[in-house]
Coordinates of C-alpha atoms in Angstrom, one line a residue:
Chain A
M28 CA 135.8 121.3 256.3
L29 CA 134.0 121.2 253.0
K30 CA 130.5 122.3 252.6
L31 CA 128.2 122.3 249.5
W32 CA 125.5 124.9 249.3
Y33 CA 123.0 124.1 246.7
G34 CA 119.5 125.0 245.5
N35 CA 117.6 122.9 243.0
L36 CA 118.7 119.4 242.4
N37 CA 119.9 120.0 238.9
A38 CA 122.5 118.4 236.6
S39 CA 125.3 120.5 238.1
V40 CA 124.5 119.3 241.6
R41 CA 124.3 115.7 240.5
I42 CA 127.7 115.9 238.8
V43 CA 129.2 117.6 241.9
R44 CA 127.8 114.9 244.2
L45 CA 129.2 112.2 241.9
M46 CA 132.6 113.9 242.3
F47 CA 132.4 113.7 246.1
W48 CA 131.3 110.1 246.1
E49 CA 133.8 109.0 243.5
M50 CA 136.7 110.7 245.3
E51 CA 135.4 109.6 248.7
V52 CA 135.4 113.1 250.0
D53 CA 133.3 114.0 253.1
V54 CA 131.3 117.1 252.3
A55 CA 128.5 118.6 254.4
E56 CA 125.5 119.9 252.4
E57 CA 123.0 122.6 252.9
R58 CA 120.1 123.4 250.7
V59 CA 119.3 127.0 250.0
D60 CA 115.7 127.8 249.2
L61 CA 115.9 131.0 247.1
Q62 CA 112.1 131.1 246.8
D63 CA 111.7 132.3 250.4
G64 CA 114.3 135.0 249.6
K65 CA 116.6 134.0 252.5
I66 CA 120.2 133.9 251.3
P67 CA 122.6 132.6 254.0
A68 CA 124.7 135.5 255.3
I69 CA 127.9 133.6 254.5
L70 CA 127.0 133.6 250.8
E71 CA 125.6 137.1 250.7
R72 CA 129.0 138.5 251.9
L73 CA 130.8 137.0 248.8
N74 CA 131.6 139.1 245.8
I75 CA 130.5 136.3 243.5
W76 CA 128.2 133.4 244.4
R77 CA 125.8 131.1 242.9
L78 CA 124.4 127.6 243.5
P79 CA 126.0 125.1 243.9
T80 CA 128.9 126.7 245.8
L81 CA 131.6 124.6 247.5
Q82 CA 133.0 126.2 250.7
I83 CA 136.7 125.1 251.1
P84 CA 139.1 125.7 254.1
E85 CA 141.7 127.6 252.1
A86 CA 141.9 130.5 249.6
P87 CA 139.8 131.4 247.7
G88 CA 137.3 130.1 250.3
F89 CA 134.5 129.3 247.8
L90 CA 134.4 127.6 244.4
Y91 CA 131.3 128.0 242.3
L92 CA 132.2 126.4 239.0
P93 CA 132.0 122.5 238.9
P94 CA 135.3 122.2 236.9
D95 CA 137.0 124.3 239.7
M96 CA 135.5 121.9 242.3
A97 CA 136.7 118.9 240.4
E98 CA 140.3 120.1 240.0
Y99 CA 140.5 121.3 243.6
L100 CA 139.2 117.9 244.9
S101 CA 141.6 116.1 242.5
K102 CA 144.5 118.0 244.1
Q103 CA 143.6 116.6 247.5
A104 CA 142.8 113.1 246.3
P105 CA 145.3 110.2 245.9
P106 CA 146.3 109.6 242.2
E107 CA 144.0 106.6 241.7
R108 CA 140.9 108.6 242.7
R109 CA 141.6 111.9 240.9
L110 CA 138.8 112.7 238.4
V111 CA 141.0 115.3 236.7
P112 CA 144.6 114.0 236.2
W113 CA 147.4 116.3 237.0
E114 CA 149.4 115.4 233.9
A115 CA 149.2 118.1 231.3
E116 CA 148.0 115.9 228.4
S117 CA 145.6 113.6 230.2
G118 CA 144.2 116.5 232.2
F119 CA 143.6 118.5 229.0
Q120 CA 141.8 115.6 227.4
V121 CA 139.4 115.3 230.4
R122 CA 138.7 119.0 230.3
R123 CA 138.3 119.0 226.6
W124 CA 135.7 116.3 226.6
C125 CA 133.9 117.8 229.6
Q126 CA 133.5 121.0 227.6
Y127 CA 132.3 119.0 224.5
V128 CA 129.7 117.1 226.4
A129 CA 128.5 120.1 228.5
R130 CA 128.1 122.4 225.5
L131 CA 127.0 120.0 222.8
V132 CA 124.9 117.5 224.7
G133 CA 124.1 119.0 228.1
S134 CA 123.0 122.5 226.8
P135 CA 120.6 121.3 224.0
L136 CA 119.1 118.8 226.4
N137 CA 118.6 121.5 229.0
D138 CA 116.9 123.8 226.4
W139 CA 114.7 120.9 225.4
H140 CA 113.8 120.0 229.0
R141 CA 113.0 123.7 229.8
G142 CA 110.7 124.0 226.8
Q143 CA 113.0 126.5 225.0
S144 CA 112.9 124.2 222.0
T145 CA 110.2 121.8 220.8
G146 CA 112.8 119.1 220.4
P147 CA 116.5 118.6 220.8
A148 CA 118.7 120.6 218.6
S149 CA 119.2 118.9 215.2
W150 CA 122.9 118.6 215.9
L151 CA 122.5 116.8 219.2
E152 CA 122.3 113.6 217.4
S153 CA 125.6 114.4 215.6
S154 CA 127.2 115.1 219.0
L155 CA 126.0 111.8 220.3
S156 CA 127.2 110.0 217.2
T157 CA 130.7 111.5 217.7
L158 CA 130.7 110.2 221.3
E159 CA 129.4 106.8 220.1
A160 CA 132.4 106.6 217.7
K161 CA 134.9 107.9 220.3
L162 CA 133.7 105.4 222.9
G163 CA 133.7 102.4 220.6
D164 CA 134.8 99.4 222.7
E165 CA 136.5 101.5 225.4
V166 CA 135.3 101.4 229.0
Y167 CA 135.5 105.1 229.7
L168 CA 135.7 108.3 227.7
V169 CA 139.3 109.3 228.3
D170 CA 142.4 107.1 228.6
E171 CA 140.6 104.0 229.9
R172 CA 140.1 105.5 233.3
F173 CA 137.0 106.9 235.0
S174 CA 137.2 110.7 235.0
L175 CA 135.1 113.9 235.4
A176 CA 134.2 113.5 231.7
D177 CA 132.3 110.3 232.6
C178 CA 130.5 112.0 235.4
V179 CA 129.3 114.7 233.0
L180 CA 128.4 112.4 230.1
G181 CA 126.8 109.9 232.5
V182 CA 124.4 112.5 233.9
C183 CA 123.6 113.8 230.4
L184 CA 122.9 110.3 229.1
M185 CA 120.6 109.6 232.0
H186 CA 118.8 112.9 231.2
Y187 CA 118.6 112.0 227.5
Q188 CA 117.3 108.5 228.2
Q189 CA 114.3 110.0 230.1
R190 CA 113.0 111.0 226.7
V191 CA 114.6 108.8 224.1
E192 CA 116.0 105.3 224.3
L193 CA 119.7 105.1 223.6
T194 CA 119.5 101.7 221.8
P195 CA 119.4 100.7 219.0
R196 CA 121.0 103.9 217.6
Y197 CA 123.7 104.2 220.2
P198 CA 124.7 100.7 221.4
A199 CA 128.1 101.8 222.7
L200 CA 126.6 104.7 224.7
S201 CA 123.9 102.4 226.0
A202 CA 126.4 99.8 227.2
Y203 CA 128.6 102.6 228.6
L204 CA 125.7 104.0 230.6
Q205 CA 124.8 100.6 232.0
R206 CA 128.4 100.2 233.2
L207 CA 128.3 103.6 234.8
M208 CA 125.0 102.7 236.6
Q209 CA 126.9 99.7 238.2
R210 CA 129.1 102.2 240.0
P211 CA 127.9 102.8 243.6
S212 CA 128.1 106.6 243.1
F213 CA 125.7 106.5 240.2
G214 CA 123.4 104.1 242.1
R215 CA 123.1 106.9 244.8
L216 CA 121.9 109.5 242.3
Chain B
M23 CA 148.8 124.3 206.7
S24 CA 148.0 121.7 209.4
L25 CA 146.0 123.9 211.7
E26 CA 142.7 125.5 210.7
L27 CA 140.8 127.8 213.0
W28 CA 137.2 128.3 212.2
F29 CA 136.0 131.3 214.1
E30 CA 133.6 134.2 214.5
P31 CA 135.7 137.3 214.5
L32 CA 133.6 139.3 217.0
G33 CA 133.2 136.3 219.4
I34 CA 135.3 136.6 222.5
S35 CA 135.8 132.9 222.6
S36 CA 137.2 132.9 219.1
Q37 CA 139.6 135.7 220.0
V38 CA 140.7 133.7 223.0
A39 CA 141.5 130.8 220.7
A40 CA 143.4 132.9 218.2
L41 CA 145.4 134.7 220.9
G42 CA 146.3 131.3 222.5
L43 CA 147.6 130.0 219.2
L44 CA 149.5 133.2 218.4
E45 CA 151.1 133.4 221.8
C46 CA 152.3 129.8 221.3
G47 CA 153.7 130.7 217.9
A48 CA 151.5 128.2 216.1
D49 CA 151.0 128.7 212.4
F50 CA 147.4 128.4 211.5
C51 CA 144.9 129.4 208.8
A52 CA 141.9 131.4 210.0
H53 CA 138.5 130.9 208.4
D54 CA 135.5 133.2 209.1
L55 CA 132.6 130.9 208.7
Q56 CA 130.3 133.7 207.5
R57 CA 132.7 134.8 204.8
V58 CA 134.1 131.6 203.2
P59 CA 132.6 130.4 199.9
E60 CA 129.3 128.6 200.4
S61 CA 130.8 125.3 199.3
E62 CA 133.5 125.5 202.0
R63 CA 130.9 126.6 204.6
Q64 CA 128.7 123.6 203.8
A65 CA 131.7 121.3 203.9
F66 CA 132.5 122.5 207.4
I67 CA 129.0 122.2 208.6
K68 CA 128.9 118.7 207.4
I69 CA 131.7 117.8 209.8
W70 CA 130.5 120.2 212.5
P71 CA 126.7 120.4 212.3
S72 CA 126.3 122.6 215.4
A73 CA 128.3 125.3 213.7
Q74 CA 129.3 126.5 217.2
L75 CA 132.6 128.3 217.1
P76 CA 135.5 128.4 217.5
V77 CA 136.8 125.1 216.2
L78 CA 140.4 124.1 215.6
I79 CA 141.1 121.3 213.1
D80 CA 144.6 119.8 213.5
K81 CA 145.3 117.7 210.5
T82 CA 148.5 116.4 211.8
W83 CA 146.9 114.7 214.8
D84 CA 143.4 114.3 213.2
E85 CA 141.9 116.3 216.0
L86 CA 138.9 118.6 216.0
L87 CA 138.7 120.8 219.1
F88 CA 135.9 123.1 220.2
G89 CA 136.0 126.1 222.5
G90 CA 138.2 129.1 223.0
V91 CA 140.0 128.0 226.2
V92 CA 140.2 124.4 225.0
I93 CA 142.0 125.5 221.9
A94 CA 144.3 127.9 223.8
E95 CA 145.2 125.1 226.2
Y96 CA 145.7 122.6 223.3
A97 CA 148.1 125.1 221.7
T98 CA 150.2 125.3 224.9
V99 CA 150.1 121.6 225.7
Y100 CA 150.7 120.2 222.2
R101 CA 152.1 123.1 220.1
G102 CA 153.8 125.5 222.4
S103 CA 157.0 125.3 224.4
P104 CA 156.7 123.7 227.9
S105 CA 155.1 126.0 230.5
Q106 CA 154.5 128.7 228.0
L107 CA 150.9 129.6 229.1
L108 CA 150.5 127.1 231.9
S109 CA 152.9 126.4 234.7
A110 CA 154.2 122.9 235.0
E111 CA 153.4 123.1 238.7
A112 CA 149.9 121.6 239.2
C113 CA 148.6 124.0 241.8
E114 CA 149.6 127.0 239.8
A115 CA 148.2 125.5 236.6
F116 CA 144.9 125.0 238.5
E117 CA 144.9 128.6 239.7
T118 CA 145.5 129.8 236.1
R119 CA 142.6 127.8 234.7
R120 CA 140.4 128.9 237.7
W121 CA 141.0 132.5 236.9
G122 CA 140.5 131.9 233.2
R123 CA 137.1 130.3 234.0
L124 CA 136.2 133.1 236.4
I125 CA 136.8 135.7 233.7
G126 CA 135.1 133.6 231.0
N127 CA 132.0 133.2 233.2
G128 CA 131.9 136.6 234.8
V129 CA 133.1 138.9 231.9
A130 CA 133.1 137.1 228.5
W131 CA 129.7 135.5 229.0
P132 CA 128.0 138.8 230.0
M133 CA 129.7 140.8 227.2
F134 CA 128.6 138.1 224.7
H135 CA 125.0 138.6 225.7
F136 CA 125.2 142.4 225.6
S137 CA 126.7 142.3 222.1
H138 CA 124.2 139.7 220.8
K139 CA 121.3 141.8 222.2
K140 CA 122.6 145.0 220.8
L141 CA 123.5 143.6 217.4
G142 CA 120.5 141.4 217.1
L143 CA 122.8 138.6 216.1
P144 CA 121.4 135.1 216.1
G145 CA 122.6 133.3 219.2
E146 CA 122.0 130.0 220.9
A147 CA 118.7 131.3 222.1
Q148 CA 116.9 134.6 222.1
V149 CA 118.6 136.9 224.7
G150 CA 115.8 138.0 227.0
D151 CA 115.7 140.7 229.6
L152 CA 116.2 138.2 232.4
E153 CA 119.4 137.0 230.7
I154 CA 120.6 140.6 230.4
Q155 CA 119.9 141.2 234.1
R156 CA 121.8 138.1 235.1
A157 CA 124.7 139.1 232.8
R158 CA 124.8 142.6 234.3
R159 CA 124.9 141.1 237.8
L160 CA 127.8 138.8 236.9
L161 CA 129.8 141.6 235.3
V162 CA 129.2 144.0 238.3
E163 CA 130.4 141.2 240.7
T164 CA 133.4 140.1 238.7
L165 CA 135.1 143.4 237.5
P166 CA 135.9 144.5 241.1
V167 CA 137.5 141.1 241.8
L168 CA 139.7 141.5 238.8
E169 CA 140.5 145.1 239.6
E170 CA 141.8 143.9 243.0
R171 CA 143.7 141.0 241.5
L172 CA 145.5 143.3 239.1
N173 CA 146.5 145.8 241.8
G174 CA 150.2 145.9 241.6
A175 CA 150.3 142.8 239.2
L176 CA 151.3 142.9 235.6
W177 CA 149.2 139.9 234.6
I178 CA 146.4 137.8 236.1
M179 CA 148.9 135.3 237.5
G180 CA 151.5 137.9 238.5
R181 CA 154.7 138.3 236.6
D182 CA 154.0 136.2 233.5
F183 CA 151.4 136.2 230.8
S184 CA 149.3 133.1 230.9
L185 CA 146.3 131.2 229.7
A186 CA 144.2 133.3 232.1
D187 CA 145.3 136.5 230.2
C188 CA 144.4 134.8 226.9
V189 CA 140.8 135.0 228.3
G190 CA 141.3 138.3 230.1
G191 CA 142.6 140.3 227.2
P192 CA 139.7 139.8 224.7
S193 CA 137.1 139.8 227.5
L194 CA 138.3 143.2 228.9
L195 CA 138.7 144.6 225.4
A196 CA 135.0 143.9 224.8
C197 CA 134.3 145.8 228.1
E198 CA 136.4 148.7 227.2
A199 CA 134.8 148.9 223.7
Q200 CA 131.5 149.4 225.4
Q201 CA 132.8 151.7 228.1
E202 CA 132.4 149.3 231.0
L203 CA 135.9 150.0 232.4
D204 CA 135.6 153.7 233.3
D205 CA 135.7 152.9 237.0
Y206 CA 138.6 150.4 236.9
P207 CA 142.0 152.0 236.4
N208 CA 143.9 148.7 237.1
L209 CA 141.9 146.9 234.4
R210 CA 142.5 149.8 231.9
A211 CA 146.3 149.6 232.6
Y212 CA 146.2 145.9 232.2
L213 CA 144.5 146.3 228.8
D214 CA 147.2 148.8 227.8
R215 CA 149.8 146.1 228.5
C216 CA 147.8 143.6 226.4
W217 CA 147.9 146.1 223.5
Q218 CA 151.7 146.1 223.7
R219 CA 151.9 142.4 223.0
P220 CA 152.5 141.5 219.4
A221 CA 150.2 138.4 219.5
F222 CA 147.4 140.6 220.8
L223 CA 147.8 143.0 217.9
Q224 CA 148.0 140.1 215.4
M225 CA 144.8 138.7 216.9
L226 CA 143.1 142.0 216.4
R227 CA 144.3 142.3 212.8
L228 CA 142.6 139.0 212.1
V229 CA 139.3 140.4 213.2
G230 CA 139.8 144.2 212.7
D231 CA 137.6 144.8 209.6
Q232 CA 134.7 142.9 211.2
F233 CA 134.6 145.5 213.9
L234 CA 134.1 148.1 211.2
R235 CA 131.3 146.2 209.6
Y236 CA 129.3 146.3 212.8
S237 CA 130.4 149.7 214.2
E238 CA 128.1 152.6 214.3
Y239 CA 128.5 155.2 217.0
P240 CA 126.7 157.0 218.5
A241 CA 123.9 154.5 218.1
E242 CA 121.0 155.6 216.0
G243 CA 117.7 153.9 216.0
N244 CA 118.3 150.2 216.4
A245 CA 121.5 150.3 218.5
R246 CA 124.3 148.4 216.9
L247 CA 127.3 149.4 219.0
V248 CA 130.5 147.4 219.1
L249 CA 133.3 149.9 219.5
S250 CA 133.4 153.2 221.3
P251 CA 135.3 156.0 219.5
P252 CA 138.4 155.8 221.8
V253 CA 138.8 152.1 221.1
L254 CA 138.2 152.6 217.4
Q255 CA 140.8 155.4 217.3
R256 CA 143.3 153.1 219.1
M257 CA 142.7 150.4 216.5
R258 CA 143.5 152.8 213.8
E259 CA 146.6 154.0 215.5
A260 CA 147.8 150.4 216.0
R261 CA 147.0 149.7 212.3
V262 CA 144.5 147.0 213.3
I263 CA 142.2 148.9 211.0
S264 CA 143.4 151.0 208.1
P265 CA 143.3 154.7 209.1
R266 CA 141.4 155.5 205.9
E267 CA 138.9 152.7 206.2
K268 CA 135.5 154.2 206.6
L269 CA 132.8 152.8 208.9
R270 CA 130.3 150.8 207.0
R271 CA 126.7 150.6 208.0
P272 CA 125.5 147.1 208.9
G273 CA 124.5 145.2 205.8
E274 CA 126.9 147.1 203.5

């Protein structure tokens, strides 16, 4: 059985939940309140743990990095529901764009949100422009099929749009986000 | 040359990228962003405003790739021979990437923060004490896991060098350079094996003189430690650094 241990409802948890819903995986969830100092014994026994952590029935038993969770779940899922393709090239492209979005959109947005900067990094707009150009008329970010990269970018764009409207500067990204929001999984967020 | 690697020599992620390319036998031109002529630097920043490194420009395929592991995986998928650093078998490939991410998160990231703090280098944000505590906790958790993993194994994935070792080698070198591996004989033996690999030495020769620029040991006043004397000596013996090259004080 799969179980997700999580703390605050942050971007990582949202992305992980999107994975479960998109791949139609049943996962039990348990919230851990670190404020009261009570860490579940099952997590305390681990060499490495953090939140969110996904407990899985086989070795290594626990996964704590969202890309690991995505690839593990994709192994179990039928081909049409895999968020990370098994094929070397398409799998690489998904991983590559996940990294790009996480580091060059997600990170500066987080810094801005946490007050570590007075505004978004000056280069955030450049990253969004790159994604705008890459997306163009395409439906999804990689190979015309929904993937983990769309989960990551979708959550980032939702975060961005809480502060700044995507249109008129990023019409392709705006239309893309509207498409994503039509997906039942995004509607549940 | 169709491949250009823009990198920060002392950055573990940059070393991972370089090692991946070298292990795959890819020919590339390496540019240290801080040392190219200003006009080239500005031209690069124009196409890559974040200036976060490493970045690989592949002129053949008009690709611009960011991140050490991404570049190493790109090298093996698009430029290397099949299954060179990643198994063709999906489950094993997943395990390789998983171990690479574990090392990146639990060793490279903490060492990056220790180095930035000690060297006073500009980073993504000021490295505070809380970040250092978190980094220390991660390192203390992860090193024993790797020590166990390498008990009786040549490489992270067993018999063959892989993408996970492209992360492991530079990450653990950073640990050894700051004397974090004293209690881990398997990790020290693993690093000895890395030193025997031609690609690993080539990678170190790309960055060697930058280690000298920042080395000052024992630390005096404002600590600016990068290399411990044993590692510095090993680099001289392997001719990564010229035996006669003197340590330069920061700023020289």
